[in-house]
CSV table of C-alpha atoms in Angstrom, one decimal:
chain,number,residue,atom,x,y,z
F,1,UNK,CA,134.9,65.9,-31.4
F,2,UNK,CA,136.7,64.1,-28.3
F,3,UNK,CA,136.1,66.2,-25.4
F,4,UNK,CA,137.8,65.1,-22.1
F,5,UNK,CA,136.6,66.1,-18.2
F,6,UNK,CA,139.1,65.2,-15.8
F,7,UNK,CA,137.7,64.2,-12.3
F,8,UNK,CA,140.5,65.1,-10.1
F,9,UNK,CA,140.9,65.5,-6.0
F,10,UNK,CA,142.8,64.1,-2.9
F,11,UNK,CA,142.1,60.4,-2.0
F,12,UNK,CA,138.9,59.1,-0.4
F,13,UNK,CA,136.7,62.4,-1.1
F,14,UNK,CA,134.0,60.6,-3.7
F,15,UNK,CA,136.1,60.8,-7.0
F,16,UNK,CA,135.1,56.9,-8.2
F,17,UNK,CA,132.1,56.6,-6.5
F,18,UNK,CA,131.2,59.7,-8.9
F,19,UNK,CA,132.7,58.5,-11.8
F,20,UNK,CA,130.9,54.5,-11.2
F,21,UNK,CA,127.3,56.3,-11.2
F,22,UNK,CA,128.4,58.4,-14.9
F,23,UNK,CA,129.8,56.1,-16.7
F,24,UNK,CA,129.5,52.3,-17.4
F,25,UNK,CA,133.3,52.1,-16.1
F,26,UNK,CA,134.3,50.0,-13.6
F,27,UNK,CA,136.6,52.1,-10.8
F,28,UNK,CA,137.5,50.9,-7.7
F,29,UNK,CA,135.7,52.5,-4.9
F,30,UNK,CA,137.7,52.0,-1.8
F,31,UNK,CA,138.7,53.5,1.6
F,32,UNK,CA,142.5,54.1,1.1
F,33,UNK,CA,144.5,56.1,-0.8
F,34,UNK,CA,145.4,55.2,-4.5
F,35,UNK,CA,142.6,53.0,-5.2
F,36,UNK,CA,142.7,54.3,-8.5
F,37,UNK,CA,146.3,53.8,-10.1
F,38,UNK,CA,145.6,53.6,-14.0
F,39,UNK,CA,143.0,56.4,-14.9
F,40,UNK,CA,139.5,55.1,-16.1
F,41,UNK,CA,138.0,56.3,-19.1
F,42,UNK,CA,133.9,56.2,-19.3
F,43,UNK,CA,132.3,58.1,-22.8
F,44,UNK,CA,129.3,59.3,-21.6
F,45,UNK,CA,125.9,60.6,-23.3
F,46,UNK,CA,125.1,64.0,-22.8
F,47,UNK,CA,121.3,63.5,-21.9
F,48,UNK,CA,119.2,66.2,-24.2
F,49,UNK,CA,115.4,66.4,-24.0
F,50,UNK,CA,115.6,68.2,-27.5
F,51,UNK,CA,116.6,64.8,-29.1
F,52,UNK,CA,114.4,62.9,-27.5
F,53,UNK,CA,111.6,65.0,-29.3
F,54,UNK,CA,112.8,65.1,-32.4
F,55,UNK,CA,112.9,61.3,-32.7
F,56,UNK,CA,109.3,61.3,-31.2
F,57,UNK,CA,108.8,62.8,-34.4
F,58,UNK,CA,111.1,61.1,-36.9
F,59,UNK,CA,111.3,57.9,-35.6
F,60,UNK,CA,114.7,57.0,-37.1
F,61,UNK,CA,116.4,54.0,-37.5
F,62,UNK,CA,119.8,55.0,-35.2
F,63,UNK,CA,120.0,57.3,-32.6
F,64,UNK,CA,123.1,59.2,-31.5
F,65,UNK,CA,123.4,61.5,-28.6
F,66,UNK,CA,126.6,63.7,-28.1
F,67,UNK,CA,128.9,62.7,-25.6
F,68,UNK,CA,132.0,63.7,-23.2
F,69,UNK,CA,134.9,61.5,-22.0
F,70,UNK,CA,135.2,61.4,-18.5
F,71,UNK,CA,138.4,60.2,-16.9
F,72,UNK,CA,138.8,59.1,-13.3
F,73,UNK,CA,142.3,60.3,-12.3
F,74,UNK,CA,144.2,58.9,-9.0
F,75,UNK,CA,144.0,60.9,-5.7
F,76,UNK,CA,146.8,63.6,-5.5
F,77,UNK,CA,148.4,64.3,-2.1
F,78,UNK,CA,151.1,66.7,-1.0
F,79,UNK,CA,153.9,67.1,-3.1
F,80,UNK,CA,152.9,65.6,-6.2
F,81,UNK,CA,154.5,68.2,-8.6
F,82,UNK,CA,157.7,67.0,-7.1
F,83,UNK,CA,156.6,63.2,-8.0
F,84,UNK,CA,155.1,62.0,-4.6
F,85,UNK,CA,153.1,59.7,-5.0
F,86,UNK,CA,151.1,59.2,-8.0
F,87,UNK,CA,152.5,62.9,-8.8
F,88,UNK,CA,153.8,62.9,-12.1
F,89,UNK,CA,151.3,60.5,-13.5
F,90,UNK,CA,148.2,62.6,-12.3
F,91,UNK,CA,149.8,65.5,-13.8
F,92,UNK,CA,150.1,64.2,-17.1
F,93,UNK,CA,146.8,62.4,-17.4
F,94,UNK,CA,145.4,66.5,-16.1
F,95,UNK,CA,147.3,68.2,-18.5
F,96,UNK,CA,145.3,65.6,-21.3
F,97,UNK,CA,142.1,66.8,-20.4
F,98,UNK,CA,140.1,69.6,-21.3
F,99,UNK,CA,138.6,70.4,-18.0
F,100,UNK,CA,138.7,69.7,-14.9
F,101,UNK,CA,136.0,68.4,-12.6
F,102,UNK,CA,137.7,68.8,-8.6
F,103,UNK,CA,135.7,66.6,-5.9
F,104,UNK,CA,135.7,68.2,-2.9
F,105,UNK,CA,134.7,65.9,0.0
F,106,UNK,CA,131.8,68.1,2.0
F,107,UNK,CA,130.6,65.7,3.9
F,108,UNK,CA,131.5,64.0,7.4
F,109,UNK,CA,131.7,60.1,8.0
F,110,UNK,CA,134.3,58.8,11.2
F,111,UNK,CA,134.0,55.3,8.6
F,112,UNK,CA,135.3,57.6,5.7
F,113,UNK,CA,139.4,57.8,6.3
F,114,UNK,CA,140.6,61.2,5.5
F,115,UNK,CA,144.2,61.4,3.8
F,116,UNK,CA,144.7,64.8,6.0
F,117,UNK,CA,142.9,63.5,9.1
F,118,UNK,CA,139.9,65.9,9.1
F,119,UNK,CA,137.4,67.2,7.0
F,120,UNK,CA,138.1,70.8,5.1
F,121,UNK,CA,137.5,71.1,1.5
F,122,UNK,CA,139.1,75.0,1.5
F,123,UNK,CA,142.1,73.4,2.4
F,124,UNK,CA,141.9,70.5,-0.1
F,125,UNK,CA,140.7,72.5,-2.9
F,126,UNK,CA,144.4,74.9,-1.7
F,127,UNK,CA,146.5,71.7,-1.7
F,128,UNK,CA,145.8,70.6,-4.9
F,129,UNK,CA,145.6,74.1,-6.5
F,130,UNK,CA,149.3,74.8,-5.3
F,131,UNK,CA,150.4,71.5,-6.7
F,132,UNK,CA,149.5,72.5,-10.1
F,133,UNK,CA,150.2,76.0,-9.6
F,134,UNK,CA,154.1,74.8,-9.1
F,135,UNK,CA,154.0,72.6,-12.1
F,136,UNK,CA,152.6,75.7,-13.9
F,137,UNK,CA,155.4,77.8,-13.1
F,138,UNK,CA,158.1,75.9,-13.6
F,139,UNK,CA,156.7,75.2,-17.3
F,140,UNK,CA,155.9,79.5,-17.2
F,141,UNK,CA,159.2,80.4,-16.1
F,142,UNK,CA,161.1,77.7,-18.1
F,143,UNK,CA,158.8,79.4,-21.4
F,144,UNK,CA,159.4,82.6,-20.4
F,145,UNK,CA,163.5,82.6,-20.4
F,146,UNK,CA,162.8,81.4,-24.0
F,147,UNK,CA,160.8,84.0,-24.9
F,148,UNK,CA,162.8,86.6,-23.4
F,149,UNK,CA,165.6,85.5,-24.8
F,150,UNK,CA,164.5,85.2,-28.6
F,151,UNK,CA,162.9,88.8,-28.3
F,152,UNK,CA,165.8,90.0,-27.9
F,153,UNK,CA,168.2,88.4,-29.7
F,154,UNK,CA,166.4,87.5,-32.8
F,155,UNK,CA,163.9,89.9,-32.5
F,156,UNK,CA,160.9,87.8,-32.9
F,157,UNK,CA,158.0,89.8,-32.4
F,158,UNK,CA,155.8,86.6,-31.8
F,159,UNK,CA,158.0,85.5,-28.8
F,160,UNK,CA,157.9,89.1,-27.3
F,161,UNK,CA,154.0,88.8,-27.2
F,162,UNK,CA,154.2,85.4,-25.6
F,163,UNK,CA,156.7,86.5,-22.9
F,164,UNK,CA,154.4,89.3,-22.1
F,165,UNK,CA,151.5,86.9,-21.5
F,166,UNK,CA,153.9,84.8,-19.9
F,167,UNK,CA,155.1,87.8,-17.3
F,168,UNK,CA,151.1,88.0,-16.3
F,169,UNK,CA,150.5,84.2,-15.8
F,170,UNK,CA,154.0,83.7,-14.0
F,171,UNK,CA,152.3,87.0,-11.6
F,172,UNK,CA,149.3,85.3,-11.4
F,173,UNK,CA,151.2,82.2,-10.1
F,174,UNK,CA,153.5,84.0,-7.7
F,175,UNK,CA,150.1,85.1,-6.2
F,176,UNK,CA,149.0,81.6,-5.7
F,177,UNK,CA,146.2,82.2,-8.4
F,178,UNK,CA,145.6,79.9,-10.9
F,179,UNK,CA,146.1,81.2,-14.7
F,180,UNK,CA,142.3,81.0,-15.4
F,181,UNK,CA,142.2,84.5,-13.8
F,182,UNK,CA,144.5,86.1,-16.1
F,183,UNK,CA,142.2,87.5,-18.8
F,184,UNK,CA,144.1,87.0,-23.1
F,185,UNK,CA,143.5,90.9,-23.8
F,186,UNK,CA,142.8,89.4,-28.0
F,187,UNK,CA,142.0,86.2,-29.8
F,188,UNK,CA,145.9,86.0,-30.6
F,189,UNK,CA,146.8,85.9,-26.9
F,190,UNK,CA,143.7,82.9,-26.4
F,191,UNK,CA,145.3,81.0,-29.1
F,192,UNK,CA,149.5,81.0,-27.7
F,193,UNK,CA,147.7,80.3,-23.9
F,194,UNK,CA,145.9,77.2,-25.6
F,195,UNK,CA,149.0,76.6,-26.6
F,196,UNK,CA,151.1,76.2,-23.4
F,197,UNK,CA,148.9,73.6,-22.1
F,198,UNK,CA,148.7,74.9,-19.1
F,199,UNK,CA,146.8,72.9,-15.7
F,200,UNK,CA,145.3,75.8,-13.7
F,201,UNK,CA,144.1,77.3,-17.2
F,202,UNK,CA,141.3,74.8,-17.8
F,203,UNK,CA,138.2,75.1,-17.2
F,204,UNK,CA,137.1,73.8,-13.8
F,205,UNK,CA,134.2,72.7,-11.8
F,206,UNK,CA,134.1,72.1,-8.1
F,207,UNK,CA,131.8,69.4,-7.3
F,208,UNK,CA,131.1,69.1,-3.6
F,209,UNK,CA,130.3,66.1,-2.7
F,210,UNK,CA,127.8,66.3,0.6
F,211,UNK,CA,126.0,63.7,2.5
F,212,UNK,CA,122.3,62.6,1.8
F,213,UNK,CA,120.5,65.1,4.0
F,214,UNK,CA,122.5,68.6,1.9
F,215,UNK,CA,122.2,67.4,-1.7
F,216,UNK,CA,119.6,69.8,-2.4
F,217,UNK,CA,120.6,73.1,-0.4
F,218,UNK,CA,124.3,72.5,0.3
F,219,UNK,CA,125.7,72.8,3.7
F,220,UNK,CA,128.4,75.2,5.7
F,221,UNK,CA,131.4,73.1,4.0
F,222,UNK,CA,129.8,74.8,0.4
F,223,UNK,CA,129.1,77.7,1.5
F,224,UNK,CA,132.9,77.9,2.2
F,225,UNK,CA,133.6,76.9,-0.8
F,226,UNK,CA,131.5,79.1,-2.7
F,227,UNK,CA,133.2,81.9,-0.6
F,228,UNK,CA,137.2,80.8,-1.5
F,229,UNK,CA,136.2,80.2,-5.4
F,230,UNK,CA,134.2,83.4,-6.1
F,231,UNK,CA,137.0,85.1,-7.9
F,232,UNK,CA,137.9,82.0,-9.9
F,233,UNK,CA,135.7,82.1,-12.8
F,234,UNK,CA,134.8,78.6,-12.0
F,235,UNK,CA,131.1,76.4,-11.2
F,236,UNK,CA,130.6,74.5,-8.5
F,237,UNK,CA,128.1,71.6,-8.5
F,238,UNK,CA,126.5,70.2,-5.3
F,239,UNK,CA,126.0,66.2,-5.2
F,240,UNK,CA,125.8,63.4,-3.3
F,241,UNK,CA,128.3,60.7,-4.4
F,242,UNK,CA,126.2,58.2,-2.3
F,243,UNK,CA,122.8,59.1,-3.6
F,244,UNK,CA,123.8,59.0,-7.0
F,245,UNK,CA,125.3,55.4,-6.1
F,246,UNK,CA,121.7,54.7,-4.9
F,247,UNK,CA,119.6,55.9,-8.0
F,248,UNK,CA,122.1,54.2,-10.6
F,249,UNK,CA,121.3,50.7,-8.9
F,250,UNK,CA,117.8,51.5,-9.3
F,251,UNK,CA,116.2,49.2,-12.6
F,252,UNK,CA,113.5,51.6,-13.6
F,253,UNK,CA,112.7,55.7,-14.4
F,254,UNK,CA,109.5,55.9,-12.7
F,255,UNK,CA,111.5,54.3,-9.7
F,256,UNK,CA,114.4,57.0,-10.1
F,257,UNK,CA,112.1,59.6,-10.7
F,258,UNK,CA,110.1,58.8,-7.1
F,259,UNK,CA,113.2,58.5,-5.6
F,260,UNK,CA,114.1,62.2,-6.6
F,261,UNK,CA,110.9,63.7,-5.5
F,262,UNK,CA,111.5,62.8,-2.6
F,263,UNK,CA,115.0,64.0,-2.1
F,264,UNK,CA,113.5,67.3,-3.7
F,265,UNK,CA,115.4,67.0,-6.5
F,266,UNK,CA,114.2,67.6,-9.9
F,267,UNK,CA,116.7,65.7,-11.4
F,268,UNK,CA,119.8,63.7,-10.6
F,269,UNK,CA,123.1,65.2,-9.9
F,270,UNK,CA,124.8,63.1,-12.4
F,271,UNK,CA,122.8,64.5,-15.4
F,272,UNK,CA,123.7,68.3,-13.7
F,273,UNK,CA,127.4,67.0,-14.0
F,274,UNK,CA,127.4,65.8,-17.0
F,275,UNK,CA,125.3,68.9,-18.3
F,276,UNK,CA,127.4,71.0,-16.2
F,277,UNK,CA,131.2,69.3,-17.8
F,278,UNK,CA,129.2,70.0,-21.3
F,279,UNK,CA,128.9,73.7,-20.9
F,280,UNK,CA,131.8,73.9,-19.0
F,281,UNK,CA,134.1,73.3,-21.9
F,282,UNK,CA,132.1,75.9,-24.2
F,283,UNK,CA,129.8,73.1,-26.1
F,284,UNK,CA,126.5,73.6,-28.1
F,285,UNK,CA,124.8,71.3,-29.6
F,286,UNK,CA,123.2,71.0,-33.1
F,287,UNK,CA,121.1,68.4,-34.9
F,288,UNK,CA,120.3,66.3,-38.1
F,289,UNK,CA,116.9,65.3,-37.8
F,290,UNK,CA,115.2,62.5,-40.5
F,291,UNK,CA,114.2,58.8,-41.3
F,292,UNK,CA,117.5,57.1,-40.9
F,293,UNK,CA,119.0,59.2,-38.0
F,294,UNK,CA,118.3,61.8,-35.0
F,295,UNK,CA,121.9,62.4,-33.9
F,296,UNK,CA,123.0,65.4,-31.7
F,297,UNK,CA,126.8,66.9,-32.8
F,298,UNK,CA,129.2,68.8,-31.0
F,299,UNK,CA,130.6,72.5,-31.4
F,300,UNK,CA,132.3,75.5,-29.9
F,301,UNK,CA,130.3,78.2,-29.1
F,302,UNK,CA,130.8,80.6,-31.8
F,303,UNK,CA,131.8,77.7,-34.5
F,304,UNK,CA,130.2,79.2,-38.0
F,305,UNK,CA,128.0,76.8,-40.2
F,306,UNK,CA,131.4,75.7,-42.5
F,307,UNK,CA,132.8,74.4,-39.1
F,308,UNK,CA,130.1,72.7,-38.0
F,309,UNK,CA,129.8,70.7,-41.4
F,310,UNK,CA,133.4,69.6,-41.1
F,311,UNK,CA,132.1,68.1,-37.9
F,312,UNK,CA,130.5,65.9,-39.9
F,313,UNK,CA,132.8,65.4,-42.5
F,314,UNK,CA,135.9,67.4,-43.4
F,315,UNK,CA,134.1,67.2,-47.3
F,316,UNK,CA,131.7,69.0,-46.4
F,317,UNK,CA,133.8,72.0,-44.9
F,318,UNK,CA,136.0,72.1,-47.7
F,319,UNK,CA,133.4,72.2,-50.3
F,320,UNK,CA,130.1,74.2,-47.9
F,321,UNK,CA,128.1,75.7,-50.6
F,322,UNK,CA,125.2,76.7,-47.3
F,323,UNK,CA,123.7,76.0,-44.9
F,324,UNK,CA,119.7,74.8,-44.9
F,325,UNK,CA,118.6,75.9,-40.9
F,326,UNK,CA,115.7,75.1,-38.8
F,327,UNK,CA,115.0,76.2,-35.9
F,328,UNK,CA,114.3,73.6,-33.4
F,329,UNK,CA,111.0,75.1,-31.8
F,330,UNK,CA,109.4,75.6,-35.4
F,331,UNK,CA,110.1,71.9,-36.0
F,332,UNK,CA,108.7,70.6,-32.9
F,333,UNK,CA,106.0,72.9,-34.3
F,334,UNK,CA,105.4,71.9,-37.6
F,335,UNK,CA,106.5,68.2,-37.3
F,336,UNK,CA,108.4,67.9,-40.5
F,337,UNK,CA,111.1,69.3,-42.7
F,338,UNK,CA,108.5,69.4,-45.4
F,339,UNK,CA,105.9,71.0,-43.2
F,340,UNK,CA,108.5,74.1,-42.1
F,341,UNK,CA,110.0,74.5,-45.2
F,342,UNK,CA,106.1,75.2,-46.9
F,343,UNK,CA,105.9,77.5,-43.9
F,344,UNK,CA,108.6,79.1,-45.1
F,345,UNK,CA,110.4,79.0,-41.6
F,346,UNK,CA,113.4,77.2,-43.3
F,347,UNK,CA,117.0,79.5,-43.5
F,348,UNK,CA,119.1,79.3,-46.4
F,349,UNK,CA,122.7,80.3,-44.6
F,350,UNK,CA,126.0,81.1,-46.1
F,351,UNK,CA,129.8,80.6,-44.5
F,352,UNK,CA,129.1,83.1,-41.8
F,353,UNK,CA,126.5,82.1,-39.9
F,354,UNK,CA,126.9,81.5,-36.5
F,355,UNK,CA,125.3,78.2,-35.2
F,356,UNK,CA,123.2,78.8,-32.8
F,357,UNK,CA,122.4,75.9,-29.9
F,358,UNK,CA,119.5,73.5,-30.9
F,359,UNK,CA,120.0,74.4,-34.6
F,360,UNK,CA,118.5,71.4,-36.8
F,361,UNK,CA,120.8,71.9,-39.8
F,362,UNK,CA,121.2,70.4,-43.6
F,363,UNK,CA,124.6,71.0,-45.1
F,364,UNK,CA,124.8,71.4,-49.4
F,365,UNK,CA,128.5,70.9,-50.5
F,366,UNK,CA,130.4,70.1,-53.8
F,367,UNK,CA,134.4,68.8,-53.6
């Protein structure tokens, strides 16, 4: 499953710095604008302390951890839904992604240039919110005439339901909020606004980027963040781009680990961001656990046990007979498959179970 986090923001507020220290990519991190011109792509492991205990235990030959694309994205600045600057590329390589990771620069530094000449993330967060909010609108409003329009005429009944989502989104806009807010009333209405590809309907994640000395409480930049986003149904994520720079350079864990303690943090920001862009996009995680490979796989929350096995392979959705599940706690328990299924701790599921996060699961099929 190719999942993609965008990591978007105005120039010179931590975007490659951040995206150097997650990924083995190679971004240019420099003071001016546009540093960035083709976006960089980095596939990065989702870390999980659940797989590194089940191959304590199985001691496989291959190991395979989940993972999420991140893509670096160049700096946006006034304008770009009209094509300034790197405008209509940035809004492409957005609209590609399935969420949306914003850097907010929180921090000050006189060596640091800023694009708008001082330091407010409120108003950064505003400007590139109304960029997309245009481009969302002209693509609403363009939609919506074509909706309207066979509705009437042909009498579609399908295009009447998507101008009437389209009417509340094209509200939403005219409101300057982003069409996250705007609530699809039934699973039919999710599926059209999938659909229409829209940039302020992604998921997002602020990530405020703060100096050394705020990476564990945040400072007042945040806390006005917090404040302008609370209505958003959006996260927000404090880091330090700079720290983060510091503990990738770092050759050993133990060394990293020291160095977080005394930060006070219990772990790294990068792992909380790259936790954070996992759950963000509506991800669980389930297992297949043996001699020849631990490997963690990607879902939807809510994906039954057919839909998970065509993760796998598409075989085995076509032909899912069930579904043998084991609960990850009872196999950390018990040590083996063989142990927990003597224990009789093993389920026997059919097409509709739900998978449930940490599930260690054995698919039987015939095609």
């Amino acid at each position: 499953m190719a999942l993609k986090c965008g990591i978007v923001g105005l120039p010179n507020v931590g975007k490659s710095t951040l995206f150097n220290c997650v990924s083995s990519g190679k971004a240019q991190s420099a003071n001016f604008p546009f540093c960035t011109i083709e976006p960089n792509l980095g596939s990065i492991s989702v870390p999980d302390r659940r797989l590194d205990e089940l191959v304590k235990i199985c001691n496989p030959r291959s190991i395979v951890p989940a993972t999420v694309d991140i893509v670096d994205i160049a700096g946006l600045v006034r304008g770009a839904s009209r094509g300034e600057g790197l405008g209509n590329q940035f809004l492409a390589n957005i609209r590609e992604c399935d969420a949306i990771l914003h850097v907010l620069r929180c921090f000050d530094d006189d060596n640091v240039v800023h694009v708008d000449g001082r330091v407010d993330p409120v108003r950064d967060k505003e400007v590139v919110d109304l960029e997309l909010q245009i481009k969302d609108l002209e693509t609403v409003e363009a939609r919506l005439a074509k909706a309207e329009k066979a509705g009437k005429t042909g009498g579609d009944k399908e295009a009447r339901k998507l101008a009437e989502l389209l009417v509340r989104y094209k509200a939403a806009l005219e409101q300057g909020l982003p069409c996250r807010t705007v609530e699809p009333v039934n699973e039919e209405e999710a599926a059209m606004a999938k659909d229409l590809y829209l940039l302020t309907n992604k998921p997002v994640m602020y990530v405020c980027n703060v100096d050394d000395a705020s990476a564990v409480s945040g400072n007042a930049y945040v806390d006005a963040v917090r404040e302008a986003v609370k209505d958003e149904h959006a996260e927000i994520l404090i880091i330090s781009a700079r720290t983060e720079a510091d503990i990738a350079e770092m050759e050993s864990f133990e060394d990293r680990q020291m160095f977080l303690e005394e930060m006070g943090l219990s772990e790294s920001g990068v792992v909380r961001l790259i936790q954070g862009a996992y759950h963000l996009l509506g991800l669980q995680t389930f297992f297949t656990a043996g001699a020849d490979e631990c490997r963690a796989w990607t879902i939807r929350k809510g994906d039954k046990a057919p839909k998970a096995a065509g993760v796998i392979h598409s075989d085995f959705e076509k032909g899912f007979i069930r579904a043998e599940v084991i609960k990850y706690d009872d196999f950390i328990h018990y040590k083996s498959e063989s142990a927990v299924r003597a224990a009789g701790k093993m389920g026997v599921e059919g097409k509709e179970y739900v998978v449930q996060d940490g599930d260690i699961m054995h698919f039987l099929f015939n095609v």
